[in-house]
Amino acid sequence: MKSVSTLAEFAARGEQAELLFWVGCAGSFDDRARKVTKAITLILDAAGIRYGVLGTEENCTGDPARRAGNEFLFQMQAVNNIQVLNGYGVKKIVTACPHCFNTLRNEYPELGGQYDVIHHSTLLQQLIDEGKIRLQEGGTFKGKKITYHDSCYLGRANSIYEAPRAVLQALDAELFEMKRSRAKGLCCGAGGAQMFKEPEKGNKDINLERTEEALATGSGTIAVACPFCMTMLRDGVKAKEKEQEVQVVDIAELVAASLKAS
Amino acid sequence: MLQQILFLSTLVVATYFIRRRINFIAGAIRLGKKTVVDSDPRRIRNLLLVAFGQRKMFVKPIAAFMHLLIYAGFILINIEVLEFIIDGLLGTHRVFAPVLGQAYPILMNMFEWLALGVLISCFVFLARRHLIKLPRLNSPELTRWPRMDANLILVSEIILMLAIFTMNAADQILQGRDSHYTASGSLVLSSLLIPFLENFSTTSLVVIERSAWWFHILGILGFAVYVTYSKHLHIFLAFPNTYFGKLEPKGQMTGMPVVTAEVKSMLGLEPVVAQPPSEPGRFGAKDVIDLSQQQILSAFACTECGRCTAECPANLTGKKLSPRKIMMDVRDRAEEVQQGKSIGSTAYETKSLLGDYITKEEINACTSCNACVEACPVLINPLDIILELRRYVSMEESGAPASWNAMYQNLETSFSPWKFSPTDRFNWNENQNKS
């Protein structure tokens, strides 16, 4: 397996990466999300893309600080990141986190960071469409029931509904929609910095409500495209004691598992 | 003649009250910060499609159809109101009939069918509130006045439509008995009422027709005054509101250039510019004066339909947050401040939007998922207001929940919301090499 190069290493070799993979804090530190990170590196390698990461030079985009209300802290993070990104002359960024994606794509430009930012669901769809990655025919997911949970920051926030579904379709999986999906999709409960605090008083946790909708589709797989949704829905599935029958996986993991050996 | 004088004075009184109220609302909106608005062509498009074309209403097709009937009824029947006003002022009767000729009965029949549509829709809408008890129309934030407001509108529309039918029925009988009554042609729906009225004497019919006429026009004028106090203001303000609505992706938060200047000079990226001492200004919003004019306008454009609250994940799971209540609170507070200012009282200064109207528990429950924004048929954005309030709490009060303060601290020291060492950030790669 190829080792992942940092942009610093690219620069030291006098080279330029064609794509920056923005790993994000969850993808770097969270044990479960790290598996998604690895799946993405596998796919990028399989597609033969010369990509780099920032490694320890990457900082949080500042999204949770901004949503919680601390604009100073957000901008401190953002301006620092932009200096690093512009220093390496980064043009194109892919990330597996819809929150990073939204911030990098929509909120960095007015602070001086102009990049072509795509979410990994869009990249996966492109790679499949362009034939840059090939999936096993009659793969593991053929005919399996899968439901897809829309991340708010991908869906409503940035109108990306079809790319992740197209990826699942390419796996020959049978896609079952939840009661609330696409523009009406229900939040997993983590957005707006809720990930970093206990929920307010109520009569139910949002992730349980959403998990029930996902389980109601009878799917054995709940596909997600966001590390926070992953945590919330896994907790939900655990709380419902369904972790034996139902797995929560990122679309990148599904693709990585179906890659055709080249 | 007497009727004409009476009518003119009524018209003058109504106009006076409407004008006064418009000035008041304009003042309340101007409490907010001035918003610079570009002239992006998408704005006109939104106004035409979303406000005029009611595109977002059609997410719920049945409600949308009935709403469309009331809306079309409202706009088209106003052509008849124009005739009412001219007749009222000149002492004529059905002044448009000779002008429009053959088209007049067609037009009047169309109005009657629309009136029937309005009538049915209003009954269904009342039933949704009182018999079906649709949850979003029975939430706790709908206290006495908002409920009363909704009922008053629906009931008065019903009475107004019934007045039109009564008037037209009496009118058609009188057309054969009195030359003052201009022939209107046969009106299909109201002629169904003729059997109930034709045994009355001409004098009583004139009284009935005149009363219904006066009742209708007084009702319309009263309604015009009342609307300015009511949630029903959306019939006008939905238009500017969709025009000024957000065009950026929903996930994009409004920037704060003041902070950017400070951050860049702190990091030594930009020289500190000696700025002329401007007004201190707050970070974020504590009260309506900290919101933008566009945000206050949107609170007046809200008709409290509750589609936002019905979609809110926090509200669905029993949290205190209701996006609709956020909008209602902004409106109530703006009216309170404007009222205080206009009578020279300072009592309003002891209160504020955040704290006295909206609590931290409410804004802390928001997941910023944009479901409320997506749901609003007239492009109101409760989320932007919630986020402005959070900015005030975090930056001016340092009053964010303890775990958020801990998250801030992690970001400052380890550049991640979790307390991990920044040097471990790339460890996932070492693990990968081992495997």
XYZ file of C-alpha atoms in Angstrom:
697
model
C 0.000 0.000 0.000
C 1.264 3.428 -0.942
C 2.107 5.866 1.805
C 0.306 9.188 1.770
C 2.434 12.225 1.034
C 1.991 15.585 2.632
C 2.068 18.758 0.581
C 5.316 19.588 2.425
C 6.832 16.398 0.998
C 5.544 17.243 -2.468
C 7.113 20.698 -2.153
C 10.413 19.212 -0.943
C 10.481 17.063 -4.080
C 9.761 20.128 -6.143
C 6.414 18.660 -7.157
C 2.831 19.788 -6.960
C -0.111 17.592 -5.946
C -3.103 17.773 -8.266
C -5.552 17.372 -5.409
C -5.526 18.081 -1.691
C -7.375 15.571 0.459
C -8.657 17.578 3.425
C -8.959 14.915 6.107
C -10.728 16.932 8.797
C -10.604 16.473 12.574
C -12.970 13.504 12.685
C -11.153 11.786 9.831
C -7.851 12.331 11.651
C -8.725 11.489 15.242
C -11.988 9.541 15.411
C -11.308 5.798 15.217
C -14.355 5.048 13.125
C -13.889 8.012 10.779
C -10.251 7.077 10.256
C -11.452 3.980 8.444
C -13.293 6.258 6.030
C -10.124 8.302 5.577
C -8.248 5.134 4.691
C -10.977 4.040 2.289
C -10.653 7.343 0.488
C -6.874 7.051 0.172
C -7.396 3.568 -1.291
C -9.794 4.931 -3.878
C -7.597 7.914 -4.749
C -4.659 5.559 -5.227
C -6.755 3.204 -7.345
C -7.766 6.127 -9.534
C -4.139 7.108 -9.903
C -4.637 10.592 -8.571
C -1.560 12.493 -7.344
C -3.034 13.770 -4.122
C -1.522 15.058 -0.935
C -2.669 15.832 2.593
C -1.655 18.578 4.984
C -0.809 16.150 7.776
C -0.056 17.995 10.995
C -0.348 21.310 9.167
C -4.102 20.875 8.894
C -6.244 22.667 11.494
C -9.959 22.552 12.148
C -11.768 24.684 9.550
C -13.440 26.503 12.423
C -16.950 25.338 11.538
C -18.023 24.284 15.047
C -16.770 27.565 16.529
C -18.639 29.566 13.909
C -21.925 27.668 14.356
C -21.686 27.918 18.125
C -21.207 31.670 17.814
C -17.482 32.296 18.213
C -16.706 34.166 15.017
C -13.272 35.288 16.247
C -12.104 31.774 16.783
C -13.550 30.652 13.451
C -11.739 33.369 11.575
C -8.468 32.739 13.415
C -8.620 29.109 12.317
C -9.738 30.024 8.818
C -7.121 32.679 8.185
C -4.371 30.351 9.438
C -5.586 27.545 7.206
C -5.863 29.865 4.223
C -2.265 30.968 4.702
C -1.130 27.343 4.622
C -3.336 26.470 1.632
C -2.318 29.528 -0.359
C 1.315 28.927 0.605
C 1.184 25.559 -1.159
C -0.761 26.995 -4.058
C -3.648 24.592 -3.477
C -6.218 24.666 -6.293
C -8.474 21.700 -5.715
C -9.653 20.140 -2.451
C -11.665 17.011 -1.690
C -13.013 16.277 1.765
C -15.148 13.562 3.346
C -16.718 15.948 5.854
C -19.697 18.005 4.685
C -18.990 20.568 7.415
C -15.411 21.096 6.238
C -16.749 21.058 2.666
C -19.314 23.785 3.347
C -16.848 25.977 5.197
C -14.002 25.591 2.706
C -16.241 26.043 -0.280
C -18.621 28.768 0.856
C -16.972 30.595 3.712
C -13.260 30.730 2.925
C -13.545 32.765 -0.294
C -14.461 35.997 1.476
C -11.473 35.493 3.784
C -9.100 35.117 0.858
C -9.253 31.360 0.218
C -10.467 30.533 -3.293
C -10.383 26.820 -4.086
C -12.278 24.340 -6.160
C -13.779 22.297 -3.324
C -15.660 19.043 -3.830
C -17.152 16.563 -1.445
C -16.018 12.959 -1.746
C -19.491 11.868 -2.859
C -19.163 14.050 -5.949
C -15.610 12.877 -6.583
C -16.637 9.229 -6.269
C -19.453 9.746 -8.726
C -17.053 11.413 -11.180
C -14.450 8.658 -10.844
C -17.064 5.984 -11.449
C -18.638 7.863 -14.380
C -15.261 8.515 -15.993
C -14.213 4.896 -15.519
C -11.216 5.902 -13.404
C -12.221 3.369 -10.803
C -13.857 0.085 -11.680
C -16.238 -1.730 -9.409
C -16.580 -5.511 -9.193
C -19.490 -6.799 -11.151
C -22.047 -8.551 -9.004
C -20.179 -7.122 -6.047
C -20.854 -7.530 -2.354
C -23.732 -5.088 -2.367
C -25.624 -6.386 -5.362
C -29.301 -6.464 -4.457
C -28.615 -5.546 -0.814
C -31.035 -3.127 0.793
C -29.340 0.151 1.544
C -30.799 3.401 2.814
C -29.004 6.704 2.453
C -29.093 9.376 5.142
C -28.761 12.930 3.776
C -26.292 15.079 5.663
C -27.779 18.564 6.156
C -24.542 20.260 5.181
C -24.357 18.308 1.948
C -28.076 18.297 1.133
C -30.001 21.376 2.122
C -26.900 23.475 2.749
C -25.307 22.743 -0.643
C -28.002 20.979 -2.689
C -26.007 17.760 -3.175
C -28.597 14.994 -3.142
C -27.898 12.908 -6.213
C -24.138 12.244 -6.160
C -24.149 9.928 -3.118
C -27.220 8.125 -4.452
C -25.581 7.681 -7.850
C -22.606 6.076 -6.105
C -24.878 3.631 -4.289
C -26.669 2.851 -7.522
C -23.331 2.063 -9.137
C -22.863 -0.627 -6.476
C -26.027 -2.306 -7.745
C -27.514 -1.871 -4.301
C -31.243 -1.539 -3.832
C -31.779 1.947 -2.499
C -34.631 2.459 -0.056
C -35.542 6.029 0.870
C -36.499 6.994 4.396
C -39.759 8.741 5.220
C -37.919 12.049 5.222
C -35.227 12.345 2.584
C -33.444 14.766 0.279
C -34.590 18.367 0.946
C -36.856 17.085 3.699
C -34.212 14.844 5.261
C -34.094 14.827 9.048
C -30.912 15.997 10.738
C -28.910 13.384 12.688
C -28.714 15.851 15.561
C -25.000 16.699 15.376
C -24.971 19.880 13.279
C -24.597 23.426 14.522
C -21.932 22.278 17.033
C -24.446 19.979 18.791
C -21.773 17.292 18.305
C -19.787 18.991 21.034
C -22.428 19.333 23.726
C -25.244 17.419 25.345
C -28.638 17.957 23.699
C -31.030 20.432 25.313
C -33.899 19.088 27.371
C -36.511 17.304 25.284
C -38.434 14.066 25.085
C -36.178 12.218 22.659
C -32.736 12.417 21.131
C -32.736 13.446 17.478
C -30.407 10.609 16.442
C -32.896 8.056 17.802
C -35.719 9.593 15.803
C -33.580 9.412 12.676
C -32.319 5.900 13.409
C -35.899 4.686 13.741
C -36.669 6.106 10.293
C -33.609 4.364 8.868
C -34.478 1.029 10.521
C -38.047 1.318 9.275
C -36.767 0.923 5.698
C -35.652 -2.598 6.620
C -32.209 -1.947 5.174
C -29.208 -3.801 6.499
C -26.946 -0.907 5.621
C -27.316 2.754 6.474
C -25.051 4.711 4.161
C -23.788 8.095 5.286
C -21.476 10.704 3.827
C -20.539 12.614 6.970
C -18.437 11.598 9.995
C -20.829 13.251 12.454
C -23.888 11.560 10.960
C -21.869 8.333 11.233
C -21.347 8.800 14.986
C -24.943 9.801 15.643
C -26.495 6.962 13.664
C -24.099 4.363 15.062
C -25.062 5.496 18.550
C -28.696 5.263 17.497
C -28.317 1.755 16.091
C -26.502 0.697 19.266
C -29.230 2.181 21.449
C -31.767 0.185 19.424
C -29.575 -2.918 19.898
C -29.406 -3.510 16.173
C -25.653 -3.340 15.658
C -25.542 -7.038 14.778
C -27.985 -6.710 11.894
C -27.477 -3.146 10.722
C -24.223 -1.481 9.768
C -23.603 2.227 9.378
C -21.022 2.877 6.703
C -19.697 5.741 4.654
C -20.263 5.576 0.903
C -16.479 5.664 0.428
C -16.123 2.453 2.434
C -18.708 0.764 0.255
C -16.852 1.831 -2.867
C -13.464 0.837 -1.463
C -14.809 -2.620 -0.596
C -16.063 -3.093 -4.159
C -12.970 -1.870 -5.997
C -11.860 -4.154 -8.756
C -8.270 -5.164 -8.308
C -6.304 -3.665 -11.165
C -75.814 61.987 -1.729
C -75.824 61.132 1.939
C -74.454 57.679 1.047
C -71.679 59.267 -0.994
C -70.621 61.566 1.853
C -70.716 58.698 4.304
C -68.680 56.560 1.963
C -66.085 59.273 1.367
C -65.629 59.847 5.090
C -65.272 56.114 5.734
C -62.660 55.906 3.028
C -60.748 58.850 4.490
C -60.817 57.372 8.017
C -59.649 53.953 6.803
C -56.860 55.480 4.727
C -55.735 57.511 7.733
C -55.437 54.429 9.946
C -53.745 52.330 7.278
C -51.200 55.054 6.588
C -50.445 55.482 10.266
C -49.905 51.762 10.634
C -47.714 51.552 7.535
C -45.501 54.284 8.942
C -45.318 52.422 12.238
C -44.288 49.154 10.582
C -41.769 50.915 8.361
C -40.323 52.481 11.516
C -40.141 49.088 13.212
C -38.294 47.635 10.223
C -35.912 50.589 10.181
C -34.908 49.776 13.751
C -32.630 47.189 12.169
C -29.292 47.698 10.534
C -29.382 48.895 6.965
C -28.846 46.097 4.493
C -27.034 46.606 1.244
C -28.789 44.581 -1.405
C -27.332 43.746 -4.778
C -29.481 43.709 -7.890
C -28.914 40.054 -8.732
C -31.457 38.972 -11.383
C -32.311 35.933 -9.245
C -34.107 38.293 -6.859
C -36.818 39.189 -9.351
C -37.040 35.525 -10.271
C -37.624 34.573 -6.633
C -40.242 37.271 -6.275
C -42.120 36.021 -9.327
C -41.783 32.305 -8.686
C -41.889 32.068 -4.910
C -44.158 34.961 -3.925
C -46.303 35.501 -6.992
C -46.179 31.918 -8.250
C -46.241 30.380 -4.732
C -43.888 27.684 -5.875
C -42.831 26.523 -2.425
C -46.436 26.227 -1.280
C -46.896 23.319 -3.671
C -44.822 21.030 -1.472
C -48.226 20.455 0.137
C -50.463 20.365 -2.954
C -53.907 20.325 -1.337
C -53.221 23.197 1.036
C -51.495 25.010 -1.811
C -54.529 24.693 -4.072
C -56.897 26.065 -1.466
C -54.468 28.814 -0.588
C -54.271 29.649 -4.281
C -58.057 29.967 -4.428
C -58.086 32.425 -1.549
C -55.139 34.298 -3.048
C -56.633 34.511 -6.537
C -59.961 35.400 -4.961
C -58.302 38.139 -2.988
C -56.555 39.655 -5.997
C -59.376 39.321 -8.533
C -62.265 40.222 -6.298
C -60.355 43.439 -5.649
C -61.272 44.471 -9.182
C -64.838 44.387 -7.963
C -63.805 46.389 -4.914
C -62.512 49.055 -7.278
C -65.995 49.201 -8.783
C -67.408 49.438 -5.260
C -65.202 52.413 -4.505
C -66.087 54.261 -7.717
C -69.780 53.513 -7.202
C -69.493 54.636 -3.605
C -67.908 57.918 -4.527
C -70.007 58.758 -7.601
C -73.305 57.333 -6.410
C -73.442 55.124 -9.492
C -74.330 51.439 -9.580
C -72.202 48.796 -11.281
C -70.302 51.476 -13.141
C -68.188 48.888 -14.978
C -71.194 47.082 -16.491
C -71.804 49.441 -19.438
C -68.070 49.843 -20.013
C -67.306 46.128 -20.124
C -70.507 45.124 -21.923
C -70.560 41.394 -22.664
C -67.472 40.781 -20.544
C -69.115 42.059 -17.370
C -71.354 39.075 -16.582
C -68.499 36.708 -17.434
C -66.234 38.560 -15.020
C -68.892 38.683 -12.299
C -69.618 34.986 -12.681
C -65.932 34.256 -12.408
C -65.769 36.272 -9.198
C -68.681 34.322 -7.812
C -67.025 31.004 -8.535
C -63.861 32.275 -6.921
C -65.883 33.488 -3.967
C -67.281 29.966 -3.618
C -63.707 28.621 -3.738
C -62.661 31.061 -1.035
C -65.680 30.096 1.051
C -64.908 26.373 0.874
C -61.194 26.893 1.496
C -61.870 29.021 4.559
C -64.147 26.336 5.998
C -61.500 23.680 5.373
C -58.830 25.880 6.937
C -61.022 26.411 9.997
C -61.580 22.672 10.176
C -57.826 22.051 10.046
C -57.413 24.258 13.076
C -60.394 23.116 15.125
C -61.523 19.665 14.009
C -58.478 17.955 12.493
C -56.274 19.868 14.934
C -53.190 19.908 12.730
C -50.257 19.891 15.178
C -48.439 22.814 13.579
C -51.553 24.959 13.947
C -51.958 24.079 17.612
C -48.441 24.518 19.004
C -47.860 26.197 22.361
C -46.384 29.369 20.820
C -49.760 29.992 19.258
C -51.120 31.775 22.298
C -54.517 33.486 22.449
C -53.868 36.340 20.040
C -52.262 34.337 17.215
C -55.128 31.823 17.363
C -57.721 34.590 17.484
C -55.946 36.339 14.605
C -56.192 33.245 12.410
C -59.858 32.671 13.260
C -60.801 36.300 12.720
C -59.326 36.267 9.243
C -61.041 33.059 8.192
C -64.421 33.983 9.675
C -64.393 37.465 8.205
C -63.536 36.101 4.774
C -66.488 33.764 5.032
C -68.828 36.601 6.024
C -67.492 38.825 3.245
C -68.106 36.153 0.632
C -71.621 35.536 1.927
C -72.278 39.268 1.688
C -71.267 39.240 -1.985
C -73.705 36.432 -2.751
C -76.572 38.093 -0.859
C -75.895 41.400 -2.539
C -75.773 39.927 -6.024
C -78.953 37.929 -5.460
C -80.913 40.950 -4.242
C -79.389 43.014 -7.010
C -80.559 40.615 -9.720
C -84.152 40.772 -8.469
C -83.991 44.539 -8.282
C -82.726 44.786 -11.841
C -86.200 43.857 -12.978
C -87.942 46.263 -10.649
C -85.856 49.429 -10.475
C -84.084 51.235 -13.284
C -81.224 52.354 -10.980
C -80.072 48.754 -10.877
C -77.978 48.200 -13.990
C -78.383 44.842 -15.646
C -75.491 42.597 -14.660
C -76.519 39.571 -16.677
C -77.374 36.328 -14.954
C -75.032 35.308 -12.144
C -75.185 31.553 -11.767
C -74.281 31.074 -8.131
C -76.026 34.006 -6.473
C -79.196 33.393 -8.494
C -79.542 30.205 -6.438
C -80.416 32.514 -3.547
C -83.134 34.339 -5.515
C -85.981 32.045 -4.370
C -85.249 33.017 -0.765
C -85.415 36.724 -1.542
C -87.941 37.263 -4.324
C -90.970 37.479 -2.034
C -89.534 40.514 -0.293
C -90.854 43.928 -1.219
C -88.695 46.157 -3.387
C -88.005 48.412 -0.404
C -86.738 45.586 1.773
C -84.662 44.261 -1.115
C -83.062 47.668 -1.567
C -82.311 47.657 2.149
C -80.860 44.134 1.911
C -78.821 44.955 -1.181
C -77.531 48.215 0.287
C -76.718 46.625 3.637
C -74.827 43.820 1.955
C -73.031 46.356 -0.218
C -72.070 48.483 2.779
C -71.237 45.441 4.823
C -68.929 44.180 2.135
C -67.107 47.439 1.537
C -66.851 48.236 5.267
C -65.619 44.710 5.764
C -62.981 45.176 3.092
C -61.830 48.500 4.497
C -61.884 47.143 8.039
C -59.920 44.164 6.832
C -57.384 46.478 5.196
C -56.816 48.218 8.514
C -56.868 44.960 10.443
C -54.345 43.279 8.163
C -51.669 45.727 9.254
C -52.018 44.431 12.814
C -52.268 40.823 11.793
C -50.061 37.929 10.755
C -51.942 38.318 7.484
C -49.516 41.039 6.448
C -47.768 38.357 4.435
C -50.130 39.115 1.569
C -48.016 42.208 0.951
C -44.688 41.562 2.625
C -44.090 38.132 1.110
C -43.176 40.009 -2.057
C -40.320 42.171 -0.727
C -39.285 39.309 1.529
C -38.709 36.873 -1.313
C -36.911 39.622 -3.214
C -34.502 40.237 -0.340
C -34.185 36.535 0.510
C -30.802 34.838 0.772
C -29.214 33.817 -2.545
C -26.043 32.176 -1.222
C -25.982 28.428 -0.501
C -28.019 27.790 2.645
C -24.954 26.556 4.487
C -23.114 29.835 4.146
C -23.165 32.062 7.211
C -23.116 35.831 6.971
C -19.606 37.194 7.250
C -18.396 39.672 9.856
C -15.908 42.029 8.177
C -15.278 43.830 11.501
C -13.901 40.604 12.935
C -11.882 39.891 9.784
C -10.088 43.225 10.038
C -9.239 42.526 13.673
C -8.142 38.927 13.073
C -5.920 39.900 10.176
C -4.218 42.651 12.134
C -3.782 40.317 15.129
C -2.018 37.826 12.893
C 0.097 40.600 11.435
C -1.380 40.104 7.978
C -2.700 43.595 7.632
C -1.477 46.832 9.169
C -3.745 48.128 11.909
C -5.677 50.898 10.266
C -6.483 53.752 12.614
C -10.183 53.829 12.046
C -12.225 56.825 13.021
C -14.039 55.934 16.248
C -17.312 54.619 14.973
C -20.309 53.592 17.056
C -19.272 50.739 19.318
C -21.615 48.184 17.739
C -22.268 44.731 19.096
C -21.004 41.387 17.965
C -24.040 39.379 17.046
C -27.546 40.258 18.123
C -29.048 40.846 21.558
C -32.013 42.858 20.420
C -33.926 43.764 17.284
C -31.722 46.796 16.647
C -28.811 44.389 16.106
C -30.664 42.496 13.402
C -30.810 43.634 9.801
C -33.798 45.485 8.387
C -34.324 42.529 6.119
C -34.576 40.219 9.139
C -37.180 42.413 10.835
C -39.093 42.692 7.564
C -39.156 38.906 7.377
C -40.713 38.739 10.852
C -43.570 40.938 9.601
C -43.852 38.745 6.498
C -44.350 35.603 8.598
C -47.894 34.279 8.581
C -47.233 31.768 11.358
C -48.062 28.735 9.238
C -45.576 26.689 11.263
C -44.147 24.655 8.398
C -40.715 25.546 9.800
C -41.509 24.277 13.280
C -43.100 21.114 11.907
C -39.789 20.255 10.200
C -37.442 21.340 13.015
C -35.598 18.292 14.434
C -35.200 20.006 17.802
C -38.896 20.805 18.014
C -39.885 17.328 16.812
C -37.985 15.800 19.698
C -39.514 17.994 22.368
C -36.903 20.719 22.682
C -38.040 24.240 23.406
C -36.898 25.653 20.068
C -39.537 26.628 17.529
C -38.348 28.568 14.485
C -41.815 30.065 14.111
C -41.652 31.426 17.645
C -38.288 33.044 16.820
C -39.992 34.996 14.023
C -43.029 35.864 16.164
C -40.744 37.075 18.947
C -38.752 39.279 16.590
C -41.962 40.869 15.364
C -43.428 41.353 18.844
C -40.208 42.856 20.151
C -39.819 45.154 17.119
C -43.369 46.392 17.665
C -42.706 46.904 21.357
C -39.560 48.953 20.733
C -41.195 50.998 17.984
C -44.253 51.603 20.160
C -42.027 52.799 22.996
C -40.079 55.082 20.704
C -43.197 56.578 19.155
C -44.731 57.509 22.505
C -41.415 58.535 24.010
C -41.416 55.845 26.696
C -38.184 54.128 27.640
C -39.791 51.130 29.331
C -38.773 48.931 26.406
C -35.114 49.477 27.261
C -35.374 47.250 30.325
C -36.096 44.288 28.063
C -34.362 42.678 25.109
C -35.092 40.110 22.415
C -32.582 37.669 23.874
C -33.544 36.871 27.437
C -37.052 38.314 27.614
C -38.419 36.812 24.404
C -35.999 34.147 23.236
C -34.078 32.076 25.764
C -30.636 30.535 25.441
C -32.181 27.107 25.804
C -34.048 27.712 22.554
C -31.109 28.891 20.480
C -28.783 26.267 21.950
C -31.079 23.517 20.696
C -30.613 24.443 17.024
C -28.672 21.996 14.820
C -28.383 24.586 12.006
C -29.828 21.921 9.695
C -31.733 24.452 7.546
C -34.957 22.417 7.639
C -36.862 25.543 8.742
C -35.325 27.614 5.962
C -36.164 24.954 3.402
C -39.735 24.717 4.670
C -40.647 28.402 4.552
C -42.873 29.193 1.557
C -41.735 32.848 1.541
C -37.974 32.455 2.094
C -37.843 33.521 5.738
C -34.607 32.492 7.446
C -35.019 31.874 11.198
C -31.607 30.176 11.278
C -29.678 33.358 10.481
C -31.350 35.066 13.416
C -30.575 32.162 15.774
C -26.933 32.237 14.710
C -26.717 36.004 15.271
C -28.082 35.524 18.794
C -25.499 32.795 19.418
C -22.759 35.160 18.277
C -23.840 37.661 20.902
C -23.903 35.018 23.633
C -20.470 33.656 22.732
C -18.626 36.843 21.912
C -20.216 39.497 24.142
C -21.354 37.469 27.128
C -18.983 34.501 26.996
C -22.175 32.721 27.951
C -22.021 29.677 25.716
C -22.692 26.265 27.322
C -19.690 24.940 29.249
C -18.994 22.185 26.744
C -18.855 24.698 23.929
C -16.401 26.780 25.902
C -14.314 23.625 26.332
C -14.562 23.029 22.575
C -13.372 26.613 21.962
C -10.443 25.990 24.242
C -9.513 22.803 22.394
C -9.608 24.721 19.137
C -7.343 27.407 20.524
C -4.789 25.024 21.964
C -4.980 21.899 19.780
C -6.651 23.252 16.607
C -9.301 20.565 16.837
C -12.638 20.588 18.661
C -11.451 17.531 20.611
C -8.587 17.485 23.035
C -6.034 15.622 20.922
C -2.448 16.611 20.445
C -2.005 18.359 17.068
C 1.133 16.269 16.522
C -1.061 13.132 16.443
C -3.176 14.442 13.582
C -1.368 12.419 10.948
C -1.143 9.198 12.978
C -3.791 7.565 10.845
C -1.176 7.376 8.140
C 1.392 5.542 10.302
C -1.228 3.001 11.193
C -1.910 2.558 7.538
C 1.745 1.874 6.790
C 1.910 -0.838 9.440
C -1.062 -2.673 8.092
